[in-house]
Amino acid sequence: MTIVARPTSVQSLLGGSIELPVHACGHGPAIEVSPWTAEPGSAGVVAVVGAGKMGLPLAAQFADHGWHVIAVDVQQSVVDLINEGRSHVAEEPGLAELVATAHSGGRLRATTDGAAAARDADVVVLIVPVMLDDEQQPDYRYMDSAVAAIAPGVHPGSLVIFETTLPVGDTRDRFTPRLEAVSGLTADADFFVAFSPERLYSGAALRNLATYPKLVGGIGRASTARAAAFYDAVLDTEIVAMSNAEAAEFSKLADTTYRDVNIALANEFARYAERVNVDIHEVIAAANSQPYSHIHQPGLGVGGHCIPVYPHFLLSRAPELELVELSRRTNDGQVGVAIRSIEKEIGGLEGVPVLVLGLTYRHGVHELAYSRALPLIERLTHAGALVSAYDPLLTPEETARCCATPWTWGTAGPFRAVVTQTADPLFNELDPDWFPDLDVVFDGRDSLRDLALPPTVAYRGIGLPPRPRAVAQPGPGRQ
Ligand SMILES: NC(=O)c1ccc[n+]([C@@H]2O[C@H](COP(=O)([O-])OP(=O)(O)OC[C@H]3O[C@@H](n4cnc5c(N)ncnc54)[C@H](O)[C@@H]3O)[C@@H](O)[C@H]2O)c1
């Protein structure tokens, strides 16, 4: 028998850490066919509209499977780089090489002209953002203009696929009528329309393309069959032909909302754990050591394009989903939990220099969308703190745009509190000697447990019992 402090197998059962096998490519050389008729083994022309963090990996993947790809983007700089065979998405392993190979092989070009691209293409994949407006309703401005741009190019035999996450019903009710009106064609008869959720993880997009099953649902049987045949030609994974577009749309909202609700539960548990002097991470690891519990990690809240956004897509059509709404509020409330904990440690925040480490929504991804750093800085400032910040992925100018004073890594500072908002491994190299007045380190992502702190500096985190600390002697900067 073995006695351990933490279950050793738990890693494999924690949400997000289950490794799926990568499927090897089983396709032979594709035969180019024009127009593409969905015959197995054939390749045509695909336009990818929105050549961003998700669109460019898709474009490279399709080209790698013998298709001619036209990347469409409204940003001329993106178009120019692709036409030089270069990737503008830095954090995607293997992407730069695939883009260069596809371009030099004559299978990848880019344009700002959506109508011409759709005219030349057998398949149009739309992957431009749909975000939230100030009322937390879907903001369709990019997708509306992308659909308007491609509609004149839709022709008999076109297959239009929406990969951007959408509220249930939008593929059929919002966008298909627009395509029909402009083209004068009938969907699911003259041309085809489907939804296929993009489920990739930024930074692992190419790997995920080779692992996750591809979900597809058309507005009718013909559209489902056509879209499934397309993905079967360009992906090496299983293709799941779902009953309809609505089921495919809902599957992405269900997946992301499940994660938001799960994280909210972990955050509630964390609040209770603190009250009863228990380490929530020990509890979760123990609970997850059998296969029916998959509790996610608590933290400072949820950021990024997806998880904090898509529950609102559901709520915009189904406000009665109380659990979904409550979970959003719980996760957004975590910034307040952190600030109260810091205030408790050092008294009020009026005039107190505070350093926030990590501004992007997740470490390793150059993306500020819905980052919890932004409300964290805002609320600290509102409480009177003098907020500085640092993120290894951001320039000082980008940091200043987040309403914090840029701090340079490794320099001395007057900070009494340090808060980590991402789990960047660099932050484990922080030297407390840089900050002689430091009172508390707040570990917002449970990544600094091994950081050696002087006994006078408190270590606090989400769902951790407070550790007693020695009382500091008044230093030169202290009141
Ligand atoms: N980023 C992620 O982690 C992620 C993960 C899974 C799914 N998704 C889905 O992918 C969508 C896009 O995300 P992203 O990260 O690739 O966004 P992004 O901001 O990196 O890229 C979007 C691209 O679309 C371009 N664009 C905007 N409007 C356009 C238009 N009318 N015509 C042509 N191009 C236009 C932009 O210039 C930009 O290059 C999201 O809305 C989401 O539904 C994203």
XYZ file of C-alpha atoms and ligand atoms in Angstrom:
523
model
C 0.000 0.000 0.000
C 1.085 3.556 -0.632
C 0.265 6.530 1.522
C 0.326 9.922 -0.243
C -0.682 13.473 0.718
C -2.500 14.112 -2.590
C -4.069 11.571 -4.983
C -1.424 10.891 -7.625
C -3.837 10.087 -10.488
C -5.873 13.243 -10.082
C -4.249 15.151 -12.917
C -5.901 12.925 -15.479
C -9.337 13.603 -14.027
C -9.188 17.390 -13.701
C -11.155 19.405 -16.249
C -8.971 20.412 -19.173
C -6.117 18.057 -18.423
C -7.450 14.930 -20.110
C -5.182 14.312 -23.098
C -6.975 12.997 -26.176
C -4.978 11.083 -28.773
C -3.805 12.942 -31.879
C -5.196 11.346 -35.050
C -2.660 10.731 -37.783
C -3.599 11.938 -41.270
C -5.149 9.069 -43.234
C -5.810 11.076 -46.401
C -4.042 10.291 -49.640
C -3.110 13.055 -52.093
C -6.303 15.008 -52.883
C -7.597 15.332 -56.438
C -8.486 18.916 -57.292
C -12.023 19.205 -58.628
C -13.776 22.359 -59.830
C -16.530 22.846 -58.886
C -16.074 20.683 -55.806
C -18.772 17.996 -55.653
C -18.001 16.512 -52.228
C -16.592 13.295 -53.702
C -14.316 11.552 -51.169
C -10.655 12.279 -51.915
C -11.382 15.497 -53.792
C -10.279 19.037 -52.946
C -11.688 22.420 -53.933
C -11.359 26.066 -52.970
C -12.246 27.316 -49.486
C -12.490 30.924 -48.310
C -11.820 31.477 -44.602
C -13.388 34.776 -43.541
C -11.588 36.204 -40.479
C -7.928 35.197 -40.553
C -7.354 35.671 -36.808
C -6.204 33.404 -33.998
C -8.685 30.723 -35.050
C -9.132 31.492 -38.747
C -5.467 31.328 -39.682
C -4.871 27.868 -38.147
C -8.009 26.671 -39.979
C -6.750 28.129 -43.255
C -3.368 26.438 -42.772
C -5.011 23.121 -41.891
C -7.237 23.189 -44.988
C -4.292 24.063 -47.250
C -2.265 21.268 -45.667
C -4.994 18.868 -46.897
C -4.661 19.916 -50.515
C -7.287 22.672 -50.651
C -6.721 26.078 -52.202
C -7.399 28.595 -49.451
C -8.366 32.247 -49.728
C -8.003 33.988 -46.373
C -10.302 37.015 -46.114
C -9.702 39.728 -43.547
C -10.622 43.385 -43.144
C -7.154 44.200 -41.812
C -4.812 44.983 -44.689
C -1.769 44.247 -42.483
C -3.034 40.679 -41.877
C -3.674 40.192 -45.590
C -0.229 41.526 -46.501
C 1.567 39.237 -44.052
C -0.271 36.139 -45.288
C 0.555 37.119 -48.867
C 4.208 37.156 -47.797
C 3.781 33.641 -46.373
C 3.958 34.838 -42.776
C 1.737 34.203 -39.778
C 0.683 37.113 -37.556
C -0.500 34.714 -34.818
C 2.561 34.297 -32.649
C 1.486 31.839 -29.964
C 0.452 28.886 -32.124
C 3.120 26.158 -32.320
C 3.675 24.950 -35.899
C 1.476 27.595 -37.519
C 4.235 29.774 -39.002
C 5.717 26.735 -40.775
C 2.336 25.580 -42.130
C 1.495 29.078 -43.420
C 4.907 29.392 -45.118
C 4.572 25.951 -46.747
C 0.994 26.562 -47.923
C 1.924 29.956 -49.361
C 5.055 28.772 -51.150
C 3.070 25.812 -52.527
C 0.544 28.229 -54.064
C -2.304 26.974 -51.852
C -2.778 30.035 -49.623
C -3.449 33.647 -50.530
C -5.283 36.480 -48.788
C -7.594 39.325 -49.750
C -9.904 41.942 -48.258
C -12.522 41.225 -50.954
C -15.073 38.847 -49.406
C -17.438 38.804 -52.389
C -14.703 37.841 -54.864
C -13.395 35.167 -52.491
C -16.885 33.661 -52.071
C -17.372 33.728 -55.854
C -14.126 31.795 -56.356
C -14.737 29.372 -53.477
C -16.692 26.138 -53.160
C -16.810 26.531 -49.374
C -16.911 29.679 -47.214
C -16.019 29.325 -43.523
C -16.930 32.329 -41.364
C -14.859 32.803 -38.198
C -15.090 36.501 -37.288
C -15.935 37.438 -33.688
C -19.427 37.839 -32.272
C -19.033 39.513 -28.905
C -21.252 41.246 -26.336
C -22.525 44.810 -26.320
C -22.868 46.972 -23.202
C -26.255 45.366 -22.441
C -24.675 41.876 -22.558
C -26.519 41.116 -25.791
C -24.765 39.551 -28.815
C -22.897 42.186 -30.802
C -23.123 41.045 -34.415
C -21.355 43.934 -36.105
C -18.412 41.881 -37.478
C -20.503 38.890 -38.511
C -23.233 41.025 -40.078
C -20.679 42.811 -42.205
C -18.856 39.566 -43.094
C -22.151 37.974 -44.207
C -23.049 41.085 -46.193
C -19.609 40.985 -47.820
C -19.740 37.343 -48.944
C -23.453 37.203 -49.885
C -23.001 38.602 -53.431
C -20.462 35.830 -54.107
C -22.713 32.949 -53.015
C -23.511 30.846 -56.090
C -25.198 27.510 -56.872
C -23.279 24.779 -55.014
C -21.730 27.149 -52.425
C -21.390 25.765 -48.925
C -21.410 28.453 -46.201
C -20.325 27.309 -42.736
C -20.501 29.394 -39.571
C -17.788 28.401 -37.090
C -18.116 31.455 -34.829
C -20.132 30.670 -31.708
C -23.718 31.879 -32.182
C -26.948 31.934 -30.146
C -29.216 29.008 -30.956
C -31.185 29.645 -34.147
C -28.977 32.333 -35.690
C -27.601 30.223 -38.549
C -31.108 29.473 -39.795
C -33.079 32.559 -38.755
C -30.639 35.462 -38.852
C -28.090 34.667 -41.544
C -29.579 32.184 -44.025
C -32.392 34.582 -45.114
C -29.777 37.274 -45.831
C -27.756 34.903 -47.997
C -30.921 33.836 -49.828
C -32.094 37.423 -50.338
C -28.842 38.641 -51.872
C -28.048 35.523 -53.924
C -31.633 34.877 -55.029
C -30.977 31.185 -54.306
C -32.732 28.713 -52.021
C -30.740 27.377 -49.089
C -30.378 23.604 -48.701
C -31.355 23.231 -52.355
C -29.249 25.571 -54.537
C -26.607 26.210 -51.902
C -25.836 24.848 -48.444
C -25.609 26.384 -44.959
C -24.309 24.764 -41.785
C -22.995 25.524 -38.325
C -19.882 23.871 -36.927
C -18.609 25.173 -33.586
C -14.972 26.141 -33.301
C -13.803 24.443 -30.104
C -10.070 25.062 -30.307
C -7.931 26.332 -27.455
C -5.757 29.288 -28.353
C -2.136 28.085 -28.333
C -3.115 24.474 -29.085
C -5.337 25.030 -32.128
C -3.492 22.763 -34.559
C -3.192 20.003 -31.993
C -6.902 20.318 -31.116
C -7.826 20.127 -34.817
C -6.207 16.694 -34.835
C -7.903 15.522 -31.626
C -11.425 16.850 -31.073
C -14.389 15.389 -32.992
C -15.809 17.989 -35.395
C -19.478 18.748 -34.758
C -21.580 19.752 -37.765
C -25.266 20.592 -38.149
C -26.878 21.963 -41.292
C -30.122 23.859 -41.843
C -31.283 20.740 -43.700
C -30.077 17.269 -44.545
C -28.293 18.278 -47.721
C -26.393 21.015 -45.890
C -25.376 18.663 -43.059
C -24.132 16.068 -45.541
C -22.174 18.621 -47.579
C -20.536 20.190 -44.520
C -19.667 16.781 -43.056
C -18.055 15.804 -46.371
C -16.000 19.010 -46.351
C -14.650 18.438 -42.840
C -13.991 14.785 -43.608
C -11.741 15.990 -46.436
C -9.756 18.510 -44.375
C -9.630 17.052 -40.848
C -8.267 13.781 -39.516
C -10.767 13.432 -36.656
C -14.222 11.950 -36.372
C -16.946 14.121 -37.954
C -20.231 14.173 -36.006
C -23.179 14.942 -38.297
C -25.759 16.323 -35.857
C -29.537 16.560 -36.336
C -29.554 20.223 -37.259
C -27.755 23.568 -36.961
C -29.523 24.366 -33.686
C -28.163 21.239 -31.965
C -24.648 22.125 -33.106
C -25.043 25.756 -31.957
C -26.368 24.646 -28.572
C -23.547 22.124 -28.085
C -20.940 24.893 -27.997
C -23.024 27.024 -25.621
C -23.624 23.989 -23.409
C -19.916 23.126 -23.271
C -18.749 26.640 -22.387
C -21.601 27.372 -19.976
C -20.979 24.092 -18.177
C -17.428 25.257 -17.558
C -18.584 28.657 -16.290
C -21.094 27.056 -13.907
C -18.526 24.501 -12.764
C -15.966 27.236 -12.043
C -18.634 29.222 -10.175
C -19.269 26.198 -7.981
C -15.527 25.874 -7.331
C -15.444 29.577 -6.410
C -18.369 29.171 -4.002
C -16.677 26.162 -2.460
C -13.496 28.238 -2.148
C -15.298 30.958 -0.189
C -16.659 28.360 2.207
C -13.295 26.579 2.463
C -11.685 29.778 3.713
C -14.329 30.068 6.432
C -13.695 26.553 7.680
C -9.892 26.777 7.399
C -9.546 24.220 4.646
C -7.441 24.368 1.471
C -9.966 24.101 -1.399
C -7.322 22.757 -3.789
C -6.703 19.793 -1.508
C -10.471 19.203 -1.344
C -10.931 19.373 -5.132
C -7.988 17.079 -5.822
C -9.411 14.567 -3.348
C -12.988 14.839 -4.674
C -11.800 14.425 -8.267
C -9.883 11.237 -7.505
C -12.817 9.116 -8.669
C -14.234 9.411 -12.185
C -17.573 11.114 -11.423
C -16.296 14.402 -10.023
C -14.730 16.993 -12.347
C -14.631 20.108 -10.238
C -12.698 22.888 -11.993
C -10.288 25.306 -10.357
C -11.368 28.406 -8.436
C -9.626 31.683 -9.200
C -9.962 35.399 -9.827
C -12.777 34.856 -12.313
C -13.064 33.880 -15.950
C -11.749 35.821 -18.946
C -11.324 35.393 -22.692
C -13.552 35.449 -25.780
C -15.525 32.351 -24.821
C -16.428 31.316 -21.290
C -17.619 34.673 -19.904
C -19.414 35.509 -23.166
C -21.408 32.480 -24.258
C -23.560 32.093 -21.134
C -24.931 35.516 -22.135
C -25.737 34.155 -25.607
C -27.911 31.574 -23.848
C -29.395 34.140 -21.469
C -30.206 36.492 -24.355
C -32.697 33.871 -25.587
C -33.507 32.081 -22.326
C -33.377 34.530 -19.376
C -35.066 31.903 -17.200
C -31.777 29.951 -16.919
C -31.155 31.099 -13.334
C -28.154 28.912 -12.615
C -26.371 30.297 -15.652
C -27.017 33.882 -14.595
C -25.990 33.265 -10.980
C -22.765 31.578 -12.072
C -21.794 34.574 -14.185
C -22.337 36.840 -11.186
C -20.392 34.517 -8.875
C -17.380 34.401 -11.174
C -17.407 38.153 -11.746
C -17.538 38.598 -7.963
C -14.137 36.942 -7.445
C -12.264 40.204 -8.028
C -14.108 41.642 -5.030
C -13.180 38.569 -2.951
C -9.493 39.168 -3.720
C -9.644 42.875 -2.942
C -11.420 42.297 0.376
C -8.755 39.760 1.326
C -5.941 42.242 0.575
C -7.750 45.017 2.432
C -8.137 42.742 5.435
C -4.412 42.068 5.405
C -3.145 45.630 5.132
C -6.070 47.818 6.243
C -7.452 50.279 3.677
C -6.095 50.691 0.155
C -6.107 54.506 0.082
C -2.717 55.590 -1.309
C -1.322 52.018 -1.187
C 0.981 50.993 -4.077
C -0.220 47.666 -5.509
C 1.378 45.622 -8.288
C -0.808 43.487 -10.586
C 1.074 40.722 -12.401
C -0.503 39.260 -15.546
C -2.952 41.340 -17.571
C -3.949 39.035 -20.423
C -6.924 36.787 -19.763
C -4.645 33.747 -19.538
C -0.874 33.400 -19.380
C 0.833 32.732 -22.713
C -1.990 34.269 -24.788
C -1.655 37.829 -26.057
C -5.335 38.644 -25.599
C -7.030 41.068 -23.227
C -10.642 40.173 -24.105
C -12.697 40.064 -20.913
C -9.508 39.753 -18.862
C -10.261 39.973 -15.149
C -7.223 42.231 -14.840
C -9.289 45.127 -16.143
C -11.989 45.141 -13.411
C -9.267 44.249 -10.881
C -7.299 47.398 -11.742
C -10.467 49.473 -11.899
C -11.688 48.347 -8.499
C -8.282 48.651 -6.831
C -8.002 52.194 -8.207
C -11.544 52.967 -7.061
C -10.520 51.848 -3.549
C -7.661 54.375 -3.654
C -4.742 52.054 -4.537
C -1.911 53.274 -6.781
C -1.859 50.463 -9.304
C 1.185 49.380 -11.311
C 1.207 46.346 -13.560
C 3.377 44.018 -15.574
C 2.712 41.322 -18.156
C 5.546 39.620 -20.058
C 3.383 39.620 -23.213
C 2.540 43.324 -23.175
C 4.525 46.462 -23.979
C 4.560 49.322 -21.448
C 2.170 51.200 -23.772
C -0.284 48.293 -23.761
C -0.010 48.117 -19.962
C -0.704 51.849 -19.661
C -3.828 51.370 -21.801
C -5.093 49.019 -19.053
C -5.059 52.050 -16.725
C -2.034 50.940 -14.684
C 1.479 52.341 -14.430
C 3.880 50.020 -16.272
C 6.422 48.349 -13.965
C 9.655 46.849 -15.275
C 10.404 43.268 -14.257
C 13.222 43.020 -11.706
C 13.194 46.656 -10.586
C 12.614 47.894 -7.031
C 9.164 49.187 -6.156
C 7.199 50.601 -3.231
C 4.499 47.922 -3.434
C 2.738 46.710 -0.320
C 0.622 44.189 -2.209
C 1.295 42.014 -5.248
C -1.634 40.285 -6.982
C -1.188 37.664 -9.700
C -3.976 37.579 -12.268
C -2.347 34.966 -14.530
C -0.274 31.878 -13.731
C 2.738 32.888 -15.807
C 5.655 30.658 -14.703
C 7.892 33.757 -14.700
C 6.117 35.031 -11.601
C 7.653 32.210 -9.566
C 10.972 34.000 -10.086
C 9.721 37.101 -8.304
C 12.209 38.246 -5.645
C 10.498 39.748 -2.582
C 13.720 41.739 -1.906
C 12.684 44.020 -4.799
C 9.828 45.268 -2.603
C 11.062 46.187 0.909
C 7.575 47.352 1.981
C 5.745 44.228 0.833
C 2.953 43.040 3.160
C 0.989 40.539 1.088
C 1.161 38.413 -2.034
C -2.287 37.482 -3.337
C -1.986 34.376 -5.519
C -5.011 34.752 -7.808
C -4.311 31.586 -9.818
C -2.820 29.242 -7.211
C 0.553 29.230 -8.963
C 2.905 30.745 -6.371
C 2.816 28.177 -3.589
C 6.537 27.520 -3.894
C 7.520 31.187 -3.840
C 9.820 31.792 -0.841
C 8.467 34.747 1.121
C 9.929 36.418 4.210
C 7.917 35.612 7.369
C 6.675 39.215 7.447
C 4.901 38.848 4.075
C 1.467 37.230 4.053
C 0.544 34.708 1.358
C -3.123 34.741 0.443
C -5.118 33.026 -2.265
C -8.568 31.896 -3.326
C -9.912 29.263 -0.937
C -6.797 29.042 1.237
C -6.737 29.210 5.017
C -4.751 32.274 6.130
C -1.176 31.493 7.177
C -0.016 33.417 10.251
C 2.820 35.866 9.544
C 5.317 37.766 11.661
C 4.564 41.447 12.340
C 6.898 43.650 10.275
C 9.015 46.365 11.912
C 8.205 49.815 10.470
C 10.329 50.315 7.332
C 11.368 53.583 5.670
C 8.319 53.643 3.350
C 5.783 52.600 6.000
C 3.302 54.917 7.713
N -9.790 32.787 -29.532
C -10.213 31.646 -29.035
O -9.620 31.114 -28.086
C -11.410 30.928 -29.640
C -11.619 29.606 -29.277
C -12.674 28.910 -29.830
C -13.532 29.556 -30.706
N -13.341 30.860 -31.039
C -14.304 31.472 -31.989
O -13.589 32.132 -33.007
C -14.107 33.442 -33.194
C -12.997 34.308 -33.680
O -12.011 34.329 -32.675
P -10.512 34.708 -32.963
O -9.785 34.481 -31.680
O -10.013 34.052 -34.184
O -10.663 36.268 -33.229
P -9.510 37.259 -33.713
O -9.894 38.590 -33.193
O -8.158 36.711 -33.412
O -9.673 37.240 -35.298
C -10.806 37.724 -35.948
C -10.370 38.219 -37.311
O -11.532 38.575 -38.032
C -11.242 39.742 -38.762
N -12.510 40.378 -39.130
C -13.347 41.115 -38.373
N -14.426 41.470 -39.086
C -14.261 40.945 -40.324
C -15.046 40.970 -41.502
N -16.219 41.593 -41.542
N -14.561 40.327 -42.581
C -13.372 39.691 -42.551
N -12.586 39.635 -41.452
C -13.036 40.251 -40.355
C -10.367 40.555 -37.853
O -9.634 41.530 -38.541
C -9.491 39.464 -37.246
O -8.303 39.251 -37.974
C -14.665 33.815 -31.824
O -15.661 34.788 -31.902
C -15.197 32.498 -31.340
O -16.511 32.298 -31.774
C -12.285 31.558 -30.533
